[in-house]
Coordinates of C-alpha atoms in Angstrom, one line a residue:
Chain A
M1 CA 0.0 -0.1 0.3
S2 CA 1.8 3.7 -1.0
R3 CA 1.5 6.0 1.7
L4 CA -0.8 7.8 -0.3
E5 CA -3.2 4.8 0.6
S6 CA -2.3 4.8 3.7
F7 CA -2.2 8.4 5.1
I8 CA -5.7 8.7 3.5
R9 CA -6.7 5.6 5.4
R10 CA -5.1 7.1 8.8
L11 CA -7.0 10.7 8.1
Q12 CA -10.7 8.4 7.8
A13 CA -9.8 6.6 10.7
Q14 CA -9.1 9.8 12.8
R15 CA -12.6 10.8 11.5
A16 CA -14.5 8.2 12.3
C17 CA -13.2 8.1 15.1
L18 CA -13.6 11.7 16.1
D19 CA -17.4 11.6 14.9
H20 CA -17.8 8.6 17.2
A21 CA -16.5 10.4 20.2
V22 CA -18.4 13.1 19.6
G23 CA -21.7 10.9 19.4
L24 CA -20.9 8.8 22.4
I25 CA -20.3 12.0 24.7
R26 CA -23.6 13.7 24.3
D27 CA -24.3 13.1 27.5
V28 CA -20.7 13.5 28.9
P29 CA -20.2 17.3 29.9
G30 CA -17.3 18.7 30.5
P31 CA -14.6 20.8 28.3
V32 CA -12.9 19.0 25.3
L33 CA -8.6 18.8 25.2
E34 CA -6.9 18.7 21.7
L35 CA -3.3 17.1 22.9
G36 CA -1.4 18.4 20.2
L37 CA -2.4 21.1 17.8
G38 CA -0.5 20.5 14.6
N39 CA -1.5 22.4 11.6
G40 CA -5.1 22.6 13.5
R41 CA -7.0 20.2 11.4
T42 CA -8.9 17.7 13.9
Y43 CA -8.9 21.3 16.2
D44 CA -11.3 22.9 12.9
H45 CA -12.8 19.1 13.1
L46 CA -13.4 19.0 16.3
R47 CA -15.1 22.6 17.3
E48 CA -17.4 22.0 14.3
R49 CA -18.4 19.3 15.5
L50 CA -19.1 20.1 19.2
P51 CA -20.0 24.1 19.4
Q52 CA -21.0 24.1 22.7
R53 CA -17.8 23.0 24.1
E54 CA -14.7 24.4 25.8
I55 CA -11.9 23.8 23.5
Y56 CA -8.6 23.7 25.5
V57 CA -5.3 22.5 23.0
C58 CA -1.8 21.6 23.7
D59 CA 1.3 21.6 21.9
R60 CA 5.2 22.7 22.3
Q61 CA 4.6 25.9 19.7
V62 CA 1.7 26.7 17.0
A63 CA 2.4 25.8 13.7
A64 CA -1.5 25.8 12.9
H65 CA -3.0 27.4 10.0
P66 CA -3.6 30.8 11.7
D67 CA -7.8 29.7 11.0
C68 CA -6.8 27.1 13.1
I69 CA -5.8 29.0 16.4
P70 CA -7.4 28.6 19.8
P71 CA -8.3 32.0 21.5
P72 CA -5.0 32.2 24.2
R73 CA -7.0 31.4 27.4
F74 CA -7.5 27.7 25.4
L75 CA -4.1 27.4 24.7
I76 CA -1.0 25.3 26.8
L77 CA 2.5 25.5 25.1
G78 CA 5.0 23.1 26.5
D79 CA 5.7 19.9 26.1
V80 CA 2.5 18.0 27.6
R81 CA 4.5 15.9 29.9
E82 CA 5.0 18.9 32.0
T83 CA 2.5 21.1 31.1
L84 CA -0.6 18.4 31.5
P85 CA 0.5 18.0 34.9
T86 CA -0.2 21.4 35.8
A87 CA -3.3 22.0 33.3
R88 CA -5.3 20.3 35.7
A89 CA -5.6 23.8 37.9
R90 CA -6.8 25.4 34.7
I91 CA -9.2 22.8 33.2
G92 CA -10.1 20.7 35.9
D93 CA -10.4 17.3 35.8
A94 CA -13.7 16.5 34.7
V95 CA -13.1 16.6 30.6
G96 CA -15.4 14.9 28.6
L97 CA -13.2 14.2 26.0
I98 CA -9.1 14.0 25.0
H99 CA -8.2 13.7 21.4
A100 CA -3.6 13.0 21.6
D101 CA -2.4 12.6 18.0
L102 CA 1.0 13.2 19.6
G103 CA 2.5 10.7 17.6
S104 CA 6.3 11.0 15.4
G105 CA 7.4 8.2 13.0
D106 CA 9.6 6.3 16.0
A107 CA 7.7 3.6 17.5
E108 CA 9.6 3.2 20.4
A109 CA 9.5 6.9 21.3
N110 CA 5.9 7.0 20.9
R111 CA 5.3 3.9 23.3
R112 CA 7.4 5.7 26.0
Q113 CA 5.5 9.1 26.1
A114 CA 2.2 7.1 25.7
A115 CA 3.1 5.0 28.8
E116 CA 4.0 8.6 30.7
L117 CA 0.8 10.5 29.3
A118 CA -1.7 7.9 30.1
P119 CA -1.7 8.7 33.8
L120 CA -1.5 12.3 32.9
I121 CA -4.7 11.6 30.5
V122 CA -6.8 9.7 32.9
G123 CA -6.1 12.4 35.8
L124 CA -8.6 14.5 33.7
L125 CA -11.3 12.4 32.5
R126 CA -14.4 12.1 34.3
P127 CA -16.2 9.4 35.0
G128 CA -17.5 8.0 31.4
G129 CA -15.2 10.8 29.4
I130 CA -13.9 8.9 25.9
V131 CA -10.1 9.5 25.1
V132 CA -9.3 9.0 21.1
S133 CA -5.8 8.5 20.4
D134 CA -3.0 7.9 17.8
Q135 CA -1.1 5.5 20.2
A136 CA -2.2 2.8 22.7
L137 CA -2.4 3.6 25.9
G138 CA -2.7 1.6 29.3
A139 CA -4.2 2.7 32.3
P140 CA -6.2 0.7 35.4
R141 CA -9.1 3.7 34.9
L142 CA -9.3 3.1 30.5
R143 CA -11.5 0.7 29.1
P144 CA -11.1 -0.1 25.5
L145 CA -13.8 0.5 23.4
D146 CA -14.8 -1.0 20.0
L147 CA -13.7 0.9 16.7
P148 CA -16.2 2.5 14.5
P149 CA -17.3 0.3 11.4
G150 CA -14.3 0.1 8.8
V151 CA -11.4 1.3 10.5
K152 CA -8.9 -0.9 10.8
P153 CA -7.9 -2.2 14.9
G154 CA -4.4 -0.8 15.7
R155 CA -4.9 2.2 13.0
Y156 CA -6.6 4.3 15.7
F157 CA -7.8 3.6 19.7
L158 CA -10.9 4.2 21.2
Y159 CA -11.7 4.4 25.9
S160 CA -13.4 5.2 28.0
A161 CA -13.0 6.5 31.7
I162 CA -14.5 4.9 34.3
E163 CA -15.0 5.3 38.4
G164 CA -11.8 6.1 39.7
Chain B
M1 CA -16.5 21.2 6.2
S2 CA -13.9 21.1 8.5
R3 CA -10.0 21.5 7.2
L4 CA -9.7 17.7 8.4
E5 CA -12.7 16.8 5.6
S6 CA -11.3 19.3 3.6
F7 CA -7.9 17.4 3.7
I8 CA -9.4 14.3 3.1
R9 CA -11.2 15.0 0.3
R10 CA -7.9 16.9 -1.5
L11 CA -5.8 13.7 -0.8
Q12 CA -9.2 11.3 -2.5
A13 CA -9.0 13.8 -5.5
Q14 CA -5.3 13.4 -5.7
R15 CA -5.4 9.7 -5.6
A16 CA -8.6 9.7 -7.7
C17 CA -6.9 11.8 -10.6
L18 CA -3.2 10.0 -10.2
D19 CA -5.2 6.3 -10.8
H20 CA -7.3 7.9 -13.8
A21 CA -3.7 9.1 -15.3
V22 CA -2.0 5.9 -14.7
G23 CA -4.7 4.4 -16.8
L24 CA -4.7 7.5 -19.7
I25 CA -0.8 6.7 -19.9
R26 CA -1.2 2.9 -20.4
D27 CA -0.3 3.0 -23.9
V28 CA 1.6 6.1 -24.0
P29 CA 5.3 5.6 -23.4
G30 CA 7.9 8.1 -21.8
P31 CA 9.1 9.0 -18.1
V32 CA 7.1 10.4 -15.2
L33 CA 7.7 13.4 -13.7
E34 CA 7.3 14.7 -10.6
L35 CA 7.0 18.1 -9.5
G36 CA 7.2 18.6 -5.4
L37 CA 8.1 15.4 -3.5
G38 CA 7.3 17.2 -0.4
N39 CA 6.8 14.5 2.2
G40 CA 7.2 12.1 -0.7
R41 CA 3.8 10.3 -0.3
T42 CA 2.5 10.5 -4.1
Y43 CA 6.0 10.0 -5.4
D44 CA 5.4 6.7 -3.2
H45 CA 1.7 6.1 -5.2
L46 CA 3.4 6.3 -8.6
R47 CA 6.1 4.5 -8.3
E48 CA 3.9 1.7 -6.6
R49 CA 1.7 2.4 -9.9
L50 CA 3.9 2.8 -12.6
P51 CA 7.2 0.2 -11.3
Q52 CA 8.6 -0.1 -14.9
R53 CA 8.6 3.8 -15.7
E54 CA 11.7 6.0 -14.8
I55 CA 10.0 8.9 -12.0
Y56 CA 11.7 12.0 -12.6
V57 CA 11.7 14.3 -9.3
C58 CA 11.8 18.4 -8.9
D59 CA 11.7 20.2 -5.6
R60 CA 13.6 23.0 -4.0
Q61 CA 15.2 20.4 -1.2
V62 CA 14.6 16.9 0.1
A63 CA 12.5 16.9 3.1
A64 CA 10.7 13.6 2.5
H65 CA 10.3 10.3 4.5
P66 CA 13.7 8.8 4.1
D67 CA 12.2 5.2 2.1
C68 CA 10.4 8.4 -0.3
I69 CA 13.6 9.6 -2.0
P70 CA 14.1 8.9 -5.1
P71 CA 17.6 7.4 -6.1
P72 CA 20.4 11.1 -6.9
R73 CA 19.8 10.5 -10.7
F74 CA 16.3 11.1 -10.8
L75 CA 16.2 14.4 -8.5
I76 CA 16.5 17.6 -10.0
L77 CA 17.1 19.9 -7.3
G78 CA 16.2 24.0 -7.0
D79 CA 13.4 26.0 -7.7
V80 CA 11.6 24.6 -11.2
R81 CA 11.1 27.8 -12.6
E82 CA 15.0 27.9 -13.2
T83 CA 15.4 23.9 -12.9
L84 CA 12.7 22.6 -15.9
P85 CA 14.2 24.5 -18.5
T86 CA 17.7 22.9 -18.6
A87 CA 15.9 19.2 -17.3
R88 CA 15.3 18.9 -20.7
A89 CA 18.4 17.6 -21.1
R90 CA 18.2 15.4 -18.4
I91 CA 14.6 14.0 -18.7
G92 CA 13.9 14.7 -22.8
D93 CA 11.1 16.4 -24.3
A94 CA 8.6 13.0 -24.6
V95 CA 7.4 12.7 -20.7
G96 CA 4.3 10.7 -20.6
L97 CA 2.8 12.3 -17.2
I98 CA 4.0 15.2 -15.3
H99 CA 2.1 15.5 -11.7
A100 CA 2.6 19.1 -10.1
D101 CA 1.4 19.6 -6.4
L102 CA 3.5 22.8 -6.3
G103 CA 0.1 24.8 -4.9
S104 CA 0.7 27.1 -1.2
G105 CA -2.2 28.6 0.9
D106 CA -1.6 31.8 -1.3
A107 CA -3.7 31.7 -4.0
E108 CA -2.6 34.7 -6.0
A109 CA 1.3 33.1 -5.8
N110 CA 0.1 29.8 -6.9
R111 CA -1.9 31.4 -10.3
R112 CA 1.5 33.7 -10.7
Q113 CA 3.5 30.2 -10.8
A114 CA 0.8 28.1 -12.6
A115 CA 1.1 30.7 -15.5
E116 CA 5.2 30.5 -15.7
L117 CA 5.0 27.2 -15.5
A118 CA 2.1 25.7 -18.1
P119 CA 4.5 26.4 -20.6
L120 CA 7.9 24.9 -19.2
I121 CA 5.4 21.7 -18.7
V122 CA 4.2 21.8 -22.3
G123 CA 7.6 22.0 -23.6
L124 CA 8.4 18.3 -21.6
L125 CA 5.6 16.4 -23.2
R126 CA 5.3 14.1 -25.9
P127 CA 1.8 14.3 -27.5
G128 CA -0.8 12.3 -25.5
G129 CA 1.1 13.1 -22.2
I130 CA -1.1 13.5 -19.2
V131 CA -0.5 16.6 -16.6
V132 CA -2.2 15.7 -13.3
S133 CA -2.0 19.4 -11.3
D134 CA -3.6 20.9 -8.4
Q135 CA -3.4 24.4 -10.1
A136 CA -5.4 25.1 -13.3
L137 CA -2.6 25.1 -16.2
G138 CA -3.6 27.5 -19.2
A139 CA -1.7 26.4 -22.4
P140 CA -2.9 26.3 -26.3
R141 CA -1.0 22.3 -26.2
L142 CA -3.3 21.4 -22.9
R143 CA -6.9 20.4 -23.5
P144 CA -8.6 20.0 -20.1
L145 CA -9.9 16.3 -19.4
D146 CA -13.0 15.4 -17.5
L147 CA -12.1 14.3 -13.9
P148 CA -12.9 10.8 -12.6
P149 CA -15.7 10.3 -10.4
G150 CA -16.1 12.2 -7.1
V151 CA -13.6 14.5 -8.2
K152 CA -15.3 17.7 -7.7
P153 CA -14.2 20.3 -10.5
G154 CA -11.1 22.7 -9.6
R155 CA -10.3 20.3 -6.5
Y156 CA -7.4 19.1 -9.1
F157 CA -6.4 19.2 -12.5
L158 CA -5.9 17.0 -15.6
Y159 CA -4.8 18.0 -18.9
S160 CA -3.1 15.7 -22.2
A161 CA -0.9 17.4 -24.4
I162 CA -1.4 17.9 -28.2
E163 CA 0.3 18.0 -31.1
G164 CA 2.6 21.4 -30.3

């Protein structure tokens, strides 16, 4: 499969998982947290699908399309492993949806980062809160969910937070 | 439509047009020219679909995934407006397929660049050669072709070269 083909499938999986998660949090209140702004495409998708929600965004720096930059009070800049522990004071611990798209081409670095992030992510979620992630996350309070139709297992990941 | 949505549609259009062009050049010999390597996704797609063809690639610099970098003798580095006029000595003037994906977010700059490139592109093509482009190209020898099903007009462009 060409890289063009595989990239299209990854984006389709991402969109399908985000749209599925939007349905799952219909009755789950709380803000949304986007980990990794990048070019702002998924942030734009989430704010279009969830116009009533506050969407906080963490990234090292802003490199997004000018139309896709969150207002300053929703932007948390720095390494997420450092900003997430303190972000709780701003965001609270009752987040309804977290989308984490922080992986790079380095599989080993991705695994390490996912292991560090999982407990930080869990600490921000309300019970019933949903995580959509490009990496597998392991934490006692995270229950893996079935992927929406058409998304190949391992391409993207979905979890819900159980009572802690 | 969110930027994620619109990006997915653009990539699907790109893939559909490239695959359509591959069918159109079945009986048209000659090398392939990729204008804009970028991350190498469409180069990878073209070499997978056209394993028997020589594929030349022009770009300012190499920023592609290491797996998607053409062998040095097929790589022409520099501003295409400068390299294309001299590339003819290497590539010849009987190219079968050109894919140009050089547009940026600046619509006015894209139009200017397309106007400069159109005659250079035409000069490299054999009659019956195909151009797949992210920008509209105007030149007496370029005849617009119908887009494949599902591709919205204006999203991508297809041309064939007539006798000059």
